[in-house]
Coordinates of C-alpha atoms in Angstrom, one line a residue:
X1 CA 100.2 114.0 83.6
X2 CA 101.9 116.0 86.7
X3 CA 102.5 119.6 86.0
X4 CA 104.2 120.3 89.7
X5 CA 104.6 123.9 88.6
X6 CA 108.5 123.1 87.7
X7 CA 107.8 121.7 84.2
X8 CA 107.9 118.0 85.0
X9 CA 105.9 115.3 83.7
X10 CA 105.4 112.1 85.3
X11 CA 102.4 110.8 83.2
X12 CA 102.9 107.6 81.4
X13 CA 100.6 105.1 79.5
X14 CA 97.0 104.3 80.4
X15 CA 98.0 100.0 82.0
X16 CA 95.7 97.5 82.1
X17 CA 95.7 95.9 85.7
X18 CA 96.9 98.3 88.5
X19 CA 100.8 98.1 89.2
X20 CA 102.0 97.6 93.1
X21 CA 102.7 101.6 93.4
X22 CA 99.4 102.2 92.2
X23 CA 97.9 100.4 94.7
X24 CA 99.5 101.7 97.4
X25 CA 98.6 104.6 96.8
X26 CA 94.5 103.7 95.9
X27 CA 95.1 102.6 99.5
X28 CA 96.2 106.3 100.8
X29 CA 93.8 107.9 98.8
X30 CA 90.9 105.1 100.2
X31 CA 92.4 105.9 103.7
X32 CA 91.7 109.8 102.7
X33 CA 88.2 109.6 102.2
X34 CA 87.7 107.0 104.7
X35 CA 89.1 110.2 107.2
X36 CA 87.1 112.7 105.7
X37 CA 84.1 110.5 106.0
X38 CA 84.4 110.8 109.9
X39 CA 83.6 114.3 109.6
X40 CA 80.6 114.1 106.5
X41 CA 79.3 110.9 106.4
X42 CA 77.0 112.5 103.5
X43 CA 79.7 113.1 101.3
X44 CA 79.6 110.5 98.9
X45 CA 75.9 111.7 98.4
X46 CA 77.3 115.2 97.9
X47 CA 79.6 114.0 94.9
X48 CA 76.7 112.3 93.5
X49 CA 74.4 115.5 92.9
X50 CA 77.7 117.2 92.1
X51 CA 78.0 115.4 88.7
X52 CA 74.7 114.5 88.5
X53 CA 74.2 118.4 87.9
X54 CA 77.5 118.6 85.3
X55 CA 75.6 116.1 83.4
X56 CA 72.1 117.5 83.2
X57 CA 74.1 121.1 82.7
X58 CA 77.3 120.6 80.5
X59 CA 77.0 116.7 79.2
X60 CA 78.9 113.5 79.8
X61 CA 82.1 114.6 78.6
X62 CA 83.0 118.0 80.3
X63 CA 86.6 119.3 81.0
X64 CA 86.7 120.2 84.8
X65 CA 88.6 122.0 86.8
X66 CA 89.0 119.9 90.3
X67 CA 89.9 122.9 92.2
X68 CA 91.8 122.4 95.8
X69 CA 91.7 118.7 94.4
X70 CA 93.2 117.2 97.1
X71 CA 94.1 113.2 96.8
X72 CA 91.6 114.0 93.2
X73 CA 88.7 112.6 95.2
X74 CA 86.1 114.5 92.5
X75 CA 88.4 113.2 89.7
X76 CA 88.0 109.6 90.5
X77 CA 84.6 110.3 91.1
X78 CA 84.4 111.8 87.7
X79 CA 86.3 109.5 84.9
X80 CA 84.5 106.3 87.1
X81 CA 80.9 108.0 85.8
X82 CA 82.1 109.5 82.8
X83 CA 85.1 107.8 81.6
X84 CA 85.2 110.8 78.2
X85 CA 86.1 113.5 81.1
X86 CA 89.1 115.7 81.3
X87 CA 90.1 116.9 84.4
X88 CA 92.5 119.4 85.9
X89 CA 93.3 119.3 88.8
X90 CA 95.0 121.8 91.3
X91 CA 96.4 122.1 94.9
X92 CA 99.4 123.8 97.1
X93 CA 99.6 120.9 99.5
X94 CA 102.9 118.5 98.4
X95 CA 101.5 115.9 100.2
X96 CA 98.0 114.9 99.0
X97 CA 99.2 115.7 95.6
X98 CA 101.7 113.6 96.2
X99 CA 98.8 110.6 96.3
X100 CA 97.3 112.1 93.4
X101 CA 100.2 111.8 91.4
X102 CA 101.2 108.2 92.5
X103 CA 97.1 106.8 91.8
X104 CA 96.5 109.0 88.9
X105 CA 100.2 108.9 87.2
X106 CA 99.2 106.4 84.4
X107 CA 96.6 108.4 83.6
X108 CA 96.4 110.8 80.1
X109 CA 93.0 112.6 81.5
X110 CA 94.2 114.3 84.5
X111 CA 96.8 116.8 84.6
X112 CA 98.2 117.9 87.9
X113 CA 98.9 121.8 89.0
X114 CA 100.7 122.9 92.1
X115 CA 99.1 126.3 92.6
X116 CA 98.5 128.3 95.7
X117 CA 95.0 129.6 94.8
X118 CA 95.9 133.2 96.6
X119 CA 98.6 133.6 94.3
X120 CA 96.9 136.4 91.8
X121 CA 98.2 134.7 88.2
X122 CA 97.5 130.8 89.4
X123 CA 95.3 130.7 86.4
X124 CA 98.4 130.9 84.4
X125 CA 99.4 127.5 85.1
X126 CA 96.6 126.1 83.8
X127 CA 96.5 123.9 80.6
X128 CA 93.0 125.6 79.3
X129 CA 91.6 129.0 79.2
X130 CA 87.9 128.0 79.9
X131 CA 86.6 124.9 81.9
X132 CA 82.7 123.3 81.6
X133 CA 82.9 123.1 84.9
X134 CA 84.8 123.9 87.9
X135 CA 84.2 121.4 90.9
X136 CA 85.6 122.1 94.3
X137 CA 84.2 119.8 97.8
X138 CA 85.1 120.9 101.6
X139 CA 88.1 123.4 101.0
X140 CA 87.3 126.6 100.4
X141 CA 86.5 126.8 104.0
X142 CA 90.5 127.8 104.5
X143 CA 90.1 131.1 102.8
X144 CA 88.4 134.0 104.3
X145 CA 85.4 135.8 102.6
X146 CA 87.5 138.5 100.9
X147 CA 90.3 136.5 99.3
X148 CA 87.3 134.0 98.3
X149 CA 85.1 136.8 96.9
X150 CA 88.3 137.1 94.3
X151 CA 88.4 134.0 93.7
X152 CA 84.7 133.4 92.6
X153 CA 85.6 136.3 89.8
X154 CA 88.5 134.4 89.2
X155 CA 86.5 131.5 88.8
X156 CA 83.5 133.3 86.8
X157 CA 86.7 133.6 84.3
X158 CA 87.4 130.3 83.5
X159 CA 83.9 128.9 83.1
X160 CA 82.5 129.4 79.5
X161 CA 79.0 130.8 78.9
X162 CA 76.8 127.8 79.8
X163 CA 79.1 126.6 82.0
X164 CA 79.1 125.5 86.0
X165 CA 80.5 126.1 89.2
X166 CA 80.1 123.9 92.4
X167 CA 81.2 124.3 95.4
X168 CA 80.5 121.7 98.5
X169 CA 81.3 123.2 101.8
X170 CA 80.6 124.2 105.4
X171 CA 77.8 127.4 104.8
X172 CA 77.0 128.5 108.7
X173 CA 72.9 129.9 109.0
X174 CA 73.9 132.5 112.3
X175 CA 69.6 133.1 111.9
X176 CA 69.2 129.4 113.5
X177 CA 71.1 128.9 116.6
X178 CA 69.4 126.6 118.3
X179 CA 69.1 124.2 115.4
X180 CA 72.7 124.4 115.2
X181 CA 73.4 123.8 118.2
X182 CA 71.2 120.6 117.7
X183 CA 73.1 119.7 114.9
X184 CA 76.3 120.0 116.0
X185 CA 75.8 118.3 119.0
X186 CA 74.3 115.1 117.4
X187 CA 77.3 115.2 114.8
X188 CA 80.0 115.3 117.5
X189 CA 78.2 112.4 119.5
X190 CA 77.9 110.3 116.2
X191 CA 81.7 111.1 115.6
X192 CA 82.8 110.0 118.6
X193 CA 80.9 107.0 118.8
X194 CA 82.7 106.1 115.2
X195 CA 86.3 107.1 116.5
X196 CA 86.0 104.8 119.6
X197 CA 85.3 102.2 116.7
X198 CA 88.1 102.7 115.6
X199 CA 87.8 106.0 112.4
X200 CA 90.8 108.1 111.8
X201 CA 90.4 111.3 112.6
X202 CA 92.4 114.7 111.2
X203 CA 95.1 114.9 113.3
X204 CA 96.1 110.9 113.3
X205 CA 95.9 110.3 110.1
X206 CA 98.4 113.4 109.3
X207 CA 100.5 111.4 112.0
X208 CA 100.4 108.4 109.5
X209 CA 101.4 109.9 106.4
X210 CA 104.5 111.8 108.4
X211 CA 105.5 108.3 109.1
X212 CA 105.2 107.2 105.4
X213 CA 108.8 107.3 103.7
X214 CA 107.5 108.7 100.5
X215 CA 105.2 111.0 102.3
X216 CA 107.1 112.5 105.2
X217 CA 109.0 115.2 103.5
X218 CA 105.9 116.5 101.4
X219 CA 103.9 116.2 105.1
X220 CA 106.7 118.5 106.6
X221 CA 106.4 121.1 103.7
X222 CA 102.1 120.9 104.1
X223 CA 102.3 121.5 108.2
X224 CA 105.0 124.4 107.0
X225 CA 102.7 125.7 104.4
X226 CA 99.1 125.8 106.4
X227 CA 99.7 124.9 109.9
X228 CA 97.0 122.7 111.9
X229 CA 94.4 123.8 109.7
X230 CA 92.2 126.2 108.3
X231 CA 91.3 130.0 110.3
X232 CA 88.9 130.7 107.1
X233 CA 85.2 131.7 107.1
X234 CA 81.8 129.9 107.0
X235 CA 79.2 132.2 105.4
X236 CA 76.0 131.4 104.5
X237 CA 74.4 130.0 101.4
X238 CA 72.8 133.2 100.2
X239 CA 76.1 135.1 100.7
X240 CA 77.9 132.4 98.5
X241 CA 74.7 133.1 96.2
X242 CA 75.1 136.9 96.0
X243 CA 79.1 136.7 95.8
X244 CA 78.9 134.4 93.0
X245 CA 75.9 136.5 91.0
X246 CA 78.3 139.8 91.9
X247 CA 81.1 137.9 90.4
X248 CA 79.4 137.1 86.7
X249 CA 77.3 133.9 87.3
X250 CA 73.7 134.3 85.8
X251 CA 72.2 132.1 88.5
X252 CA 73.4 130.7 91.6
X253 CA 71.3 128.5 94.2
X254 CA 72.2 125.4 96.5
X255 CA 70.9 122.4 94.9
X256 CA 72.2 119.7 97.8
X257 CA 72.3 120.7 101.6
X258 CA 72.5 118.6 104.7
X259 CA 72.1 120.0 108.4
X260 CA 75.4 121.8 108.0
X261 CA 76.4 121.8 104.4
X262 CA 75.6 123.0 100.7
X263 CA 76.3 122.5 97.4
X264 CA 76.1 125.6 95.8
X265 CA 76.0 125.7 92.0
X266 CA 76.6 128.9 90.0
X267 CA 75.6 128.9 86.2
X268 CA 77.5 130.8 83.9

């Protein structure tokens, strides 16, 4: 189901084999992670502990809120390892929902909210009032600390007692500069060794979908919407820790990192 805000519903019936238009857009959503991959070649190892911790927290058949969902990359994720999930999930940008709706349209578990998470009532769009777990990966980065330190209490809202939070993003460590600069230095190498192979980077594969017919308005309205891309903050782990505690959670720790990255989980 597609909830664009509006009132429309473009769900239908669960098919067997994929149709054409489903394909095509499996391919766009593929051709998203493949993209996003260039940047965090870890990430399918950071889904992985995601919902390995919403099974060992909430069970194998949680409700979840995929929050900035993107293309629904956690969402496929999610009903391919537990096929009893519900998901929600919501975005601003027309585009990638756009390829969310097309791969997910025959599909009754996922329902679809165009929501601009700065927006104070967003969470009145929502089809539930509580969530077992709210799951977002690589997005919150756009928002700077205050506007995301409201949404964390936002967040510590929806998720019922027992409940989790995750969040997967960029968390900067200023204490450790020069192993930062390490990092970042063997990360850029390693990406450019993979773009002269041939990977699609930001920028080119934004030039793709502006060249797609069905995609090329929505694109417009996205570069209209957010410009180039994000002028958010990266703050550290423990400030995600503290910000998270401040806003309700019981406990809140990383339980995933990488050189540059954590997945920070809150419990309710």
């Amino acid at each position: 189901m597609v909830d664009t805000g509006t009132g429309t519903d473009a769900g239908t019936a669960v098919s067997g084999a994929p149709t054409p238009e489903r394909l095509r857009w499996r391919a766009w959503q593929d051709s998203w992670d493949r993209q996003q991959e260039w940047y965090m070649p870890d990430r399918e190892e950071r889904f992985r502990v995601m919902l390995d911790m919403v099974e060992a927290l909430v069970g194998p058949e949680p409700r979840v809120l995929d929050l900035a969902c993107g293309t629904g990359s956690i969402t496929d994720r999610l009903f391919h390892r537990f096929p009893a999930a519900t998901s929600t999930g919501v975005d601003l940008d027309p585009a990638l929902l756009a390829i969310a709706g097309g791969y997910f349209a025959d599909d009754p578990r996922l329902t679809l909210v165009r929501a601009d998470l700065k927006d104070p009532d967003w969470t009145a769009k929502l089809p539930y009032e509580s969530y077992d777990a709210v799951l977002t990966a690589t997005a919150l980065h756009w928002l700077h600390s205050e506007p995301l330190a409201v949404l964390y209490g936002q967040i510590a809202g929806l998720v019922r007692p027992g409940g989790v939070f995750m969040n997967a993003d960029h968390m900067r460590d200023d204490s450790t500069p020069r192993i930062n600069a390490a990092e970042r230095a063997h990360r850029h190498r390693e990406m450019d060794r993979a773009k002269a192979e041939g990977a699609v980077d930001w920028a080119d594969w934004w030039d793709l979908a502006a060249k797609d017919p069905e995609l090329a308005g929505p694109t417009a309205e996205r570069f209209a919407i957010y410009g180039e891309h994000a002028d958010g903050d990266t703050p550290s782990a423990a400030w995600h820790a503290k910000t998270l505690t401040d806003a309700g959670f019981g406990e809140a720790r990383p339980v995933w990192s990488s050189p540059s990255d954590s997945l920070m989980l809150a419990l309710k």
